[in-house]
Structures are given as C-alpha cells and as structure tokens.
PDB file of C-alpha atoms and ligand atoms in Angstrom:
ATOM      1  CA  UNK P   1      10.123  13.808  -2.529  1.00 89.00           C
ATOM      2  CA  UNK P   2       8.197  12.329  -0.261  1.00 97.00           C
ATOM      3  CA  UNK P   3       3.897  13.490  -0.420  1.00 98.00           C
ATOM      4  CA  UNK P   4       2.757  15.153   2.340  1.00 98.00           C
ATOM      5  CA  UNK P   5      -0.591  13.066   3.348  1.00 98.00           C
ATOM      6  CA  UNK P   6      -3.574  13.842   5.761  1.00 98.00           C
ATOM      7  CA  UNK P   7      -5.898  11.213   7.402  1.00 98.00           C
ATOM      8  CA  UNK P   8      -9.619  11.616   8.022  1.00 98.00           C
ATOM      9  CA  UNK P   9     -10.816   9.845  11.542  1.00 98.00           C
ATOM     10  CA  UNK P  10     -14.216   9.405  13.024  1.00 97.00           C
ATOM     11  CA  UNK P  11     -12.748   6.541  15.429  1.00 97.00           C
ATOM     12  CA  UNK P  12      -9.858   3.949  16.926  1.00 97.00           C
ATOM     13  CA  UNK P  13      -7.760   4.592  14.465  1.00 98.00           C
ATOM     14  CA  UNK P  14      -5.780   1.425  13.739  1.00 98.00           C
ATOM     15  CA  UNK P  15      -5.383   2.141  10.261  1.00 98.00           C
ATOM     16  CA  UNK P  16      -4.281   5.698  11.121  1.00 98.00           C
ATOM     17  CA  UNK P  17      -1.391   4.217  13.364  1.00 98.00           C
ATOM     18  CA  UNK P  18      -0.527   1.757  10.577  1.00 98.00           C
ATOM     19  CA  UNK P  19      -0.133   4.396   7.817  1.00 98.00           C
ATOM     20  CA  UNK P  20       2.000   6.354  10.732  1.00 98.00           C
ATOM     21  CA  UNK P  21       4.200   3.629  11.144  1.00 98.00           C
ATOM     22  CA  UNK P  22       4.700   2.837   7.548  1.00 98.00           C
ATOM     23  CA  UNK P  23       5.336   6.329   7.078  1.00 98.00           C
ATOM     24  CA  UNK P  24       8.133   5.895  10.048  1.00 97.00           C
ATOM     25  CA  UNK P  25      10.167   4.720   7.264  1.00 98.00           C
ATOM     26  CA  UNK P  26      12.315   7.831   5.400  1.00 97.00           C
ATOM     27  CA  UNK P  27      12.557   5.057   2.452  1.00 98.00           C
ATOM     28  CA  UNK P  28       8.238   5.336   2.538  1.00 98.00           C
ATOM     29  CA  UNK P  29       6.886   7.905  -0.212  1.00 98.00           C
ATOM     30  CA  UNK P  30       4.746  10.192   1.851  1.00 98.00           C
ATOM     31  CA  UNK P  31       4.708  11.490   5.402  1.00 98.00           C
ATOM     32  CA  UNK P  32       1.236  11.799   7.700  1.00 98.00           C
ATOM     33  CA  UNK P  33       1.337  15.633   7.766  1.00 98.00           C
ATOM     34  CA  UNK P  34      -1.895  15.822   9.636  1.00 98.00           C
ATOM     35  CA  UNK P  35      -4.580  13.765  11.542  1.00 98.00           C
ATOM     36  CA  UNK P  36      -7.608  15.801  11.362  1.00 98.00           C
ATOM     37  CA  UNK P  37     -11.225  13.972  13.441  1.00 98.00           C
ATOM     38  CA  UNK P  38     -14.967  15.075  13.503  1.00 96.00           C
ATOM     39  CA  UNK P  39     -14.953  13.852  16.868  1.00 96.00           C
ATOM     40  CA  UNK P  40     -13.579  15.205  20.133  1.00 96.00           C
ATOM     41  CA  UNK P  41     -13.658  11.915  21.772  1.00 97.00           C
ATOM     42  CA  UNK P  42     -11.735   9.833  18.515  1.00 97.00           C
ATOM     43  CA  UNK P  43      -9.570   7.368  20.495  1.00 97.00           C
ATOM     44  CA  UNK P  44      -7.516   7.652  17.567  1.00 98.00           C
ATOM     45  CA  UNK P  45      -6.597  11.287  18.177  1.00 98.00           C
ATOM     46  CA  UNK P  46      -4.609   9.962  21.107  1.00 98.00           C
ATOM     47  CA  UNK P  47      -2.823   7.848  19.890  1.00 98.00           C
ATOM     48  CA  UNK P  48      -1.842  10.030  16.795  1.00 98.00           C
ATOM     49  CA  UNK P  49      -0.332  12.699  19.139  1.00 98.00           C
ATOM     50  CA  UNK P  50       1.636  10.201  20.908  1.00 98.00           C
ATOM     51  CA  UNK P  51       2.729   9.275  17.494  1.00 98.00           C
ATOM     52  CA  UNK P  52       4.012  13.400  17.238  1.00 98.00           C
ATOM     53  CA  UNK P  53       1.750  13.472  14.396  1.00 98.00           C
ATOM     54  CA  UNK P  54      -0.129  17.184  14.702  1.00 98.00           C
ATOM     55  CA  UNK P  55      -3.976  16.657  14.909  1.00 98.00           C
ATOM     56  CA  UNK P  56      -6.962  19.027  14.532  1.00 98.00           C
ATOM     57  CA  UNK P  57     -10.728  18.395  15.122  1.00 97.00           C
ATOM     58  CA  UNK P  58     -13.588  19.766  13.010  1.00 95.00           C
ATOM     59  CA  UNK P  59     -16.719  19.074  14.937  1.00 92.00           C
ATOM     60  CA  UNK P  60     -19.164  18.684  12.164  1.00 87.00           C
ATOM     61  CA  UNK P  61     -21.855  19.541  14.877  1.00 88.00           C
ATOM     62  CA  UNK P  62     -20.388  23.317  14.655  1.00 87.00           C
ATOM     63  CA  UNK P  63     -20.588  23.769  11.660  1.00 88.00           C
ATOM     64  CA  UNK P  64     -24.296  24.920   9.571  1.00 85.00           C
ATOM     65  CA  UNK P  65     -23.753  22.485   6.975  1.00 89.00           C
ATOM     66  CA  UNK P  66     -21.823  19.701   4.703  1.00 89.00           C
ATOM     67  CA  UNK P  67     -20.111  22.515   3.089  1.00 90.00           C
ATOM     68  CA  UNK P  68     -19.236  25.019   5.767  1.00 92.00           C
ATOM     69  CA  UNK P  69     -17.854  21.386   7.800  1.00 93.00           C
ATOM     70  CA  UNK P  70     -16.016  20.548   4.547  1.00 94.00           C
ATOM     71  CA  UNK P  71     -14.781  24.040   3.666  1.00 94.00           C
ATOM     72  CA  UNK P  72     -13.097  23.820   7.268  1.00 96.00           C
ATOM     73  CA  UNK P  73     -11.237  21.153   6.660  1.00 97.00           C
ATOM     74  CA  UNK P  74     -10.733  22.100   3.888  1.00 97.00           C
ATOM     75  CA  UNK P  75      -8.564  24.838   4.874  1.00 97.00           C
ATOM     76  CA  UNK P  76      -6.758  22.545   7.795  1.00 97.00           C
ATOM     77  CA  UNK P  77      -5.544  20.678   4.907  1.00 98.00           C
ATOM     78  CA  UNK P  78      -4.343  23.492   2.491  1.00 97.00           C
ATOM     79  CA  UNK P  79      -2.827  25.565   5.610  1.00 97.00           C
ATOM     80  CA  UNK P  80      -0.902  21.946   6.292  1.00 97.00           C
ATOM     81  CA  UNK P  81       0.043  21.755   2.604  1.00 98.00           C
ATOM     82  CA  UNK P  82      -1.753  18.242   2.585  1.00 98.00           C
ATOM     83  CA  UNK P  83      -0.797  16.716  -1.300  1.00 98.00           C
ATOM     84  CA  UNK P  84      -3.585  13.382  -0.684  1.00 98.00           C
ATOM     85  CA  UNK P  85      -5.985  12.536   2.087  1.00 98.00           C
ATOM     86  CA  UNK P  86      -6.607   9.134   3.389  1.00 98.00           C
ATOM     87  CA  UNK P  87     -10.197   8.542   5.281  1.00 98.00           C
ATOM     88  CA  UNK P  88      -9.400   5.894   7.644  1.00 98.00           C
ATOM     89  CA  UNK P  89     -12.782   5.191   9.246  1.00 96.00           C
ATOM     90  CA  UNK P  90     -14.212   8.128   8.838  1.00 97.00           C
ATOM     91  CA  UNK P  91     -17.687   8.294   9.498  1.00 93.00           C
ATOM     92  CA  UNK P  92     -19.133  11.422   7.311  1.00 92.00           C
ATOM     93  CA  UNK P  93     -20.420  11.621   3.746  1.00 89.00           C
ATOM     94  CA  UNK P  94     -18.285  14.171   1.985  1.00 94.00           C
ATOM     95  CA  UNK P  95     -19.408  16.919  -0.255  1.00 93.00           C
ATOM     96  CA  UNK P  96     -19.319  16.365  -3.797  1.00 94.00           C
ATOM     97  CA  UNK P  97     -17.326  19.498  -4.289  1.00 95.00           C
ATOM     98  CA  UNK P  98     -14.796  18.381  -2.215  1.00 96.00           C
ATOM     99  CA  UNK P  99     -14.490  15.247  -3.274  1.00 97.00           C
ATOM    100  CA  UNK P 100     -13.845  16.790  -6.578  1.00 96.00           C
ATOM    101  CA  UNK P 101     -11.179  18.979  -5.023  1.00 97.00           C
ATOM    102  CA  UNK P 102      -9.380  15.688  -4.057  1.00 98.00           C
ATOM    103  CA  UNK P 103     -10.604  13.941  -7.146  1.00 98.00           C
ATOM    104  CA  UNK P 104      -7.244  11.536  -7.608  1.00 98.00           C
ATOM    105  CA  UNK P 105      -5.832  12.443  -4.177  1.00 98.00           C
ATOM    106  CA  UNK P 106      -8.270  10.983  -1.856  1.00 98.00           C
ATOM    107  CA  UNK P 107      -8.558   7.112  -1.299  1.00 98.00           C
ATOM    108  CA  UNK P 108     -10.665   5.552   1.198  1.00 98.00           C
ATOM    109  CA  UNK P 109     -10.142   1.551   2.924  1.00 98.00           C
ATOM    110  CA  UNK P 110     -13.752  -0.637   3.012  1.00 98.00           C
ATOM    111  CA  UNK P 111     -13.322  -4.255   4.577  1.00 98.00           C
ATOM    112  CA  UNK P 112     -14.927  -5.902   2.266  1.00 98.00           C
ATOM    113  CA  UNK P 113     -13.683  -7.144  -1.561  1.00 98.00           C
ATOM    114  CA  UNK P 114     -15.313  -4.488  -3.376  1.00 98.00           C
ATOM    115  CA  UNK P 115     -17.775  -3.991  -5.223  1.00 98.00           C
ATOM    116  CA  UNK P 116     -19.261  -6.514  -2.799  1.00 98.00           C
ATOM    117  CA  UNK P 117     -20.458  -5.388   0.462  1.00 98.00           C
ATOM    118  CA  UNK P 118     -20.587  -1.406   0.396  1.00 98.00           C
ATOM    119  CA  UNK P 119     -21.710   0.735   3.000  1.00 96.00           C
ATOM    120  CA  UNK P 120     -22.510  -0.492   6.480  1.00 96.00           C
ATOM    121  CA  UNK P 121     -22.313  -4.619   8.001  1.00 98.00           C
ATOM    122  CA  UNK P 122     -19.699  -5.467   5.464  1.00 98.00           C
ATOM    123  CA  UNK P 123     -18.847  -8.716   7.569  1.00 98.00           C
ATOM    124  CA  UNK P 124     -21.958  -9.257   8.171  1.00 98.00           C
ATOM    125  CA  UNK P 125     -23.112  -9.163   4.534  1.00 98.00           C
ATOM    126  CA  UNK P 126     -20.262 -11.527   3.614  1.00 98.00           C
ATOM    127  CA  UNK P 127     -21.547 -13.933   6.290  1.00 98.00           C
ATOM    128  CA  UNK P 128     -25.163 -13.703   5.226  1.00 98.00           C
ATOM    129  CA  UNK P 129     -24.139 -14.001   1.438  1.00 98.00           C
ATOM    130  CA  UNK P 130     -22.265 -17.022   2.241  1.00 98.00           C
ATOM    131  CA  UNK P 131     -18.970 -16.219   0.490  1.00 98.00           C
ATOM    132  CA  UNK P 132     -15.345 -18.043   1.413  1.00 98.00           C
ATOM    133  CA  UNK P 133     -13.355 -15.402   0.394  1.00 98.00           C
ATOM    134  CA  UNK P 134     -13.599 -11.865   1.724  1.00 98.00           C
ATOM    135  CA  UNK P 135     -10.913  -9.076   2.374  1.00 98.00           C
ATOM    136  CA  UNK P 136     -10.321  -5.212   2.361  1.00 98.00           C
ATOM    137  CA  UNK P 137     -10.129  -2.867  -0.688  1.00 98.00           C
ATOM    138  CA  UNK P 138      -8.285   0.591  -0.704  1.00 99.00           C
ATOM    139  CA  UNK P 139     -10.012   2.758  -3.531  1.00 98.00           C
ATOM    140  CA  UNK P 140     -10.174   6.394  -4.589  1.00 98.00           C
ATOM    141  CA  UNK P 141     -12.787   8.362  -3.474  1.00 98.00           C
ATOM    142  CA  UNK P 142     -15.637   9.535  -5.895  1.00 97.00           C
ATOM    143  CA  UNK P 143     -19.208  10.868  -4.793  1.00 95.00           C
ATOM    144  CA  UNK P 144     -20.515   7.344  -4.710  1.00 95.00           C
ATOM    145  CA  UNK P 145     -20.076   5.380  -1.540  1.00 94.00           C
ATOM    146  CA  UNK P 146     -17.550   2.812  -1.755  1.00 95.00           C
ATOM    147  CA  UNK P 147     -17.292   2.923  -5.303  1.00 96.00           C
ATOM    148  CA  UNK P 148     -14.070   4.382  -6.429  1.00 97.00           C
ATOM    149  CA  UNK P 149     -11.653   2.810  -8.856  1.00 98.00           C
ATOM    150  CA  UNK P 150      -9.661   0.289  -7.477  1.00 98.00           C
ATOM    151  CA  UNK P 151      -5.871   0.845  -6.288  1.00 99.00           C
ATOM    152  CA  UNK P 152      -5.223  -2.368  -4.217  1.00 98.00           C
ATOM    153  CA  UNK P 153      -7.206  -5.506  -2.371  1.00 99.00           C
ATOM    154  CA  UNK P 154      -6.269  -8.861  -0.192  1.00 98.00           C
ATOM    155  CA  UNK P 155      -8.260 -11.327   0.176  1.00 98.00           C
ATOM    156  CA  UNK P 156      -8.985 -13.207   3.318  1.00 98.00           C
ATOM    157  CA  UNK P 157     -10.581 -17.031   4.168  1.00 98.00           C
ATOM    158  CA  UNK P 158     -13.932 -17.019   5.764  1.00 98.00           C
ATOM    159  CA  UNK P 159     -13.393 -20.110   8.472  1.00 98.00           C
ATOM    160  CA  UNK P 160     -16.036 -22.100   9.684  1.00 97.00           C
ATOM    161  CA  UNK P 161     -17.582 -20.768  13.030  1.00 97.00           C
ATOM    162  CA  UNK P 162     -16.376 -17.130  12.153  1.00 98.00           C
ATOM    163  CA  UNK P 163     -18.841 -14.494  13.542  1.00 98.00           C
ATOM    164  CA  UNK P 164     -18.360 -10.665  12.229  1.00 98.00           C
ATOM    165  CA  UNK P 165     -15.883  -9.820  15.293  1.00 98.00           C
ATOM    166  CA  UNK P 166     -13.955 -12.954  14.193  1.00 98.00           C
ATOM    167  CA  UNK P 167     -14.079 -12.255  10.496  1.00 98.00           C
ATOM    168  CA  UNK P 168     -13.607  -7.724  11.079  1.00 98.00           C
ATOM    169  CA  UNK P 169     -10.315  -8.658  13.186  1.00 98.00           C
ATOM    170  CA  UNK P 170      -8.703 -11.413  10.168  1.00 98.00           C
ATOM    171  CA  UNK P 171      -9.986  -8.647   7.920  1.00 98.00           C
ATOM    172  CA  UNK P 172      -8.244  -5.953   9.864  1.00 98.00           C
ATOM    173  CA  UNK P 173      -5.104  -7.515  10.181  1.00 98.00           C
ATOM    174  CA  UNK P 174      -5.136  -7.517   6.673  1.00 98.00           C
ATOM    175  CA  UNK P 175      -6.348  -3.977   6.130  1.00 98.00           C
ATOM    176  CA  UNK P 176      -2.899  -2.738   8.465  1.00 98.00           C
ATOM    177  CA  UNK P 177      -0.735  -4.143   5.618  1.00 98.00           C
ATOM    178  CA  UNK P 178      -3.178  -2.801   2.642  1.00 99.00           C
ATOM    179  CA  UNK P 179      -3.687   0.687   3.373  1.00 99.00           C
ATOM    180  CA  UNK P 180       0.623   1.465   3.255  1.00 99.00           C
ATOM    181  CA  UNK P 181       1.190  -0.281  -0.032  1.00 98.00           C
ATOM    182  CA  UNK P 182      -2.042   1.635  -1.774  1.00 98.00           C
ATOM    183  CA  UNK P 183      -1.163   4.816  -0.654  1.00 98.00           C
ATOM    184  CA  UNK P 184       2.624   3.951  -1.568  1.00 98.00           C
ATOM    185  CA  UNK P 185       1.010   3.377  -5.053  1.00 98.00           C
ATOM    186  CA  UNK P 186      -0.580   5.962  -5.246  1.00 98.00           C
ATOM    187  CA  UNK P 187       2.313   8.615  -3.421  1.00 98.00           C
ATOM    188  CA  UNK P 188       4.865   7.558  -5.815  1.00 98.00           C
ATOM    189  CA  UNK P 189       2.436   7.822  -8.982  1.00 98.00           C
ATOM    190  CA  UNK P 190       2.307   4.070  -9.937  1.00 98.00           C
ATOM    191  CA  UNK P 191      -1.416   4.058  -9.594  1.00 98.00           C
ATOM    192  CA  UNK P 192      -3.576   7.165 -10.959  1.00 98.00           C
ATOM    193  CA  UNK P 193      -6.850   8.000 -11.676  1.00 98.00           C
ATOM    194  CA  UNK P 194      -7.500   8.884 -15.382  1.00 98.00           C
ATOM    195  CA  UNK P 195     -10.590   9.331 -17.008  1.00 97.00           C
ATOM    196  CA  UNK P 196     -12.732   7.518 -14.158  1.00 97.00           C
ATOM    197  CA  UNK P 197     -10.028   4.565 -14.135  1.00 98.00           C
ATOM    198  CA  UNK P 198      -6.753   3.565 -11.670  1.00 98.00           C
ATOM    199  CA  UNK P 199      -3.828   3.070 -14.442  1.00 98.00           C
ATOM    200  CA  UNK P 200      -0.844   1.486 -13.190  1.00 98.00           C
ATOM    201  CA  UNK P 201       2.350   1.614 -14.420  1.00 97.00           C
ATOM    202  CA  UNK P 202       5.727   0.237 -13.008  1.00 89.00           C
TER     203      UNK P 202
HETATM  204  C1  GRF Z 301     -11.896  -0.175   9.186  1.00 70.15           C
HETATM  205  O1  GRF Z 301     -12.414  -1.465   9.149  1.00 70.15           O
HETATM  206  C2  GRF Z 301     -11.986   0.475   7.838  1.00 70.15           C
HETATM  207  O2  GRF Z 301     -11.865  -0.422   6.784  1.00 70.15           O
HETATM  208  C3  GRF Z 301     -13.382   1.048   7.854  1.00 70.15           C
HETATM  209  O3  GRF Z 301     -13.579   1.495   9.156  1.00 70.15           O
HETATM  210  C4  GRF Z 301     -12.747   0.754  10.042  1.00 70.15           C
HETATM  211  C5  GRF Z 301     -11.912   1.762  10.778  1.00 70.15           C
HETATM  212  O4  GRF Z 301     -11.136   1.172  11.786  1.00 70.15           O
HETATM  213  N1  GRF Z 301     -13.500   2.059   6.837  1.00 70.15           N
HETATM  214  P1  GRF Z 301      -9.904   1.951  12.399  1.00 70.15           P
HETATM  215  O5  GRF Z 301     -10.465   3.262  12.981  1.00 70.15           O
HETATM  216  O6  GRF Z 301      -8.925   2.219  11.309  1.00 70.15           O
HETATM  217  O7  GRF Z 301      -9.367   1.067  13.464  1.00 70.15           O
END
C-alpha cells in the first residue's frame, strides 16, 4: 500500500517536484496526494499542477490566527486522506497542536547537517563557522525548530571560493536525492519515531 503524502510550500518548490517525481515510480511507497501553499504566488504551485498533482492554498493572511490557519489545513489534509506531510520550504511556524497531530507523520528538509545551522542563513553559518563538510538533513517535525529526530543526512564538500549561492545549489542537488529516500523510510515504516527517537529497522 502505498501512503498517501501531502507537501507544505511557501516557495519554488524543487523539493516538491523531486518528491513528485520519485513518487512517479508505482515501485515508490507513497503517492503526493496533495500540494497545499500559504502563498498565492508559490512558483511551486505551478509547477505541481503541471505535475497533475491537485493543489490548494491557505492564505495564512485570511485566517485570525496560527490555529484557525492550521485548523484549515488541517482539514485540506484529512478531506484528502493525507497519511504524512512533508514541509518542503515552507515558510510558517506550525502550531504545537498540530504538530502533535502529525507527531511521527510530519518530516521537514533543513540544508544544513543538523544540529548545526538551524533556522535561517544555514550556508551562510557554515561559511562563517568555517566547516568543510556541510549537507542537508530530513527530520521529523517536533515544536522545536529544526530539531526533530533524525531520519536521513548527506554530506557535502565546502570548496574553496564557495559563496552561499555556490554552496545552497551543491547542497540542493543533494537535498533532491535526500528528501525521496527519507520519506521512503519513513512511508514504508523502516524509520519511526518512538519515545522522542527515529528507530530503524530493516
Ligand atoms: C530548501 O533548501 C529546503 O531545505 C529549505 O528550504 C528550501 C526550499 O527550496 N527548507 P525548494 O522550495 O524546495 O526549492
């Protein structure tokens, strides 16, 4: 069976499209169900349609607060029958309650090898903390930032002369091949969350 999966955008959407095109595969454990964006103007919302991939918006500006915007999508996801959400660049803080809702079924993608580098600048951290190794981390989500229990991470050289747009686009590439095999991990039940930990099995 394969998991029916939504993905959170606030933007281009490049991990989006990768996740759609793993999912292209009928041998790949879940299917993108649902592209849901804050924004009206998400380039990525584009490109997901062209895809065939239904999409909804949720304008958070719409709604009177960080629950009434999360209960809305909320119910997107339910009426879609949505089994785990991916945020792929998306740009809001979530409500603890619904992150508890989706407490195991929710994993986010930071460029950066966490627990280095959360929140914003991530390249530009690395670059200022002078490390030669960076890369891209798919987690689950918990209330904290960008501090979730690790499903999956590749590592990537920091070359001499790199700037951040140098560094974010070798990160990216790398990102595009992460963000498939976490959430295959996690869609076929190798990697869980139990008890505040990701326990994988074979
Ligand atoms: C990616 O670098 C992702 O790791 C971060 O936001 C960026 C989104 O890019 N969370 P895209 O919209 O997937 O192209």
């Amino acid at each position: 069976m394969r998991r029916r999966v939504g993905l959170l955008i606030s933007g281009r959407g490049s991990n989006m499209m990768s996740l759609i095109a793993a999912a292209k595969d009928p041998s790949f454990p879940a299917e993108i169900g649902l592209v849901l964006s804050n924004r009206h103007d998400a380039p990525g919302l584009g490109r997901a349609s062209e895809a065939g991939i239904p999409t909804a918006i949720v304008d958070h500006r719409a709604h009177g607060d960080r629950a009434a915007f999360d209960a809305a999508m909320e119910a997107l996801l339910v009426g879609e029958g949505i089994e785990i959400v991916c945020l792929a660049g998306f740009m809001r803080i979530l409500s603890d309650g619904f992150v508890s809702r989706w407490e195991g079924r929710m994993l986010n993608i930071h460029p950066s090898l966490l627990p280095l580098f959360k929140g914003l600048h991530p390249h530009r951290q690395a670059l200022r903390a002078g490390v030669r190794v960076h890369g891209c981390t798919v987690h689950f989500v918990v209330p904290e930032l960008d501090s979730g229990p690790i499903v999956a991470q590749a590592a990537v050289p920091v070359l001499a002369g790199d700037d951040e747009d140098s560094l974010a686009a070798r990160v990216l590439e790398a990102e595009h091949v992460l963000y498939p095999d976490g959430l295959s991990l996690v869609a076929t039940g190798r990697a869980r969350l139990i008890d505040g930990r990701t326990v994988f099995s074979a």
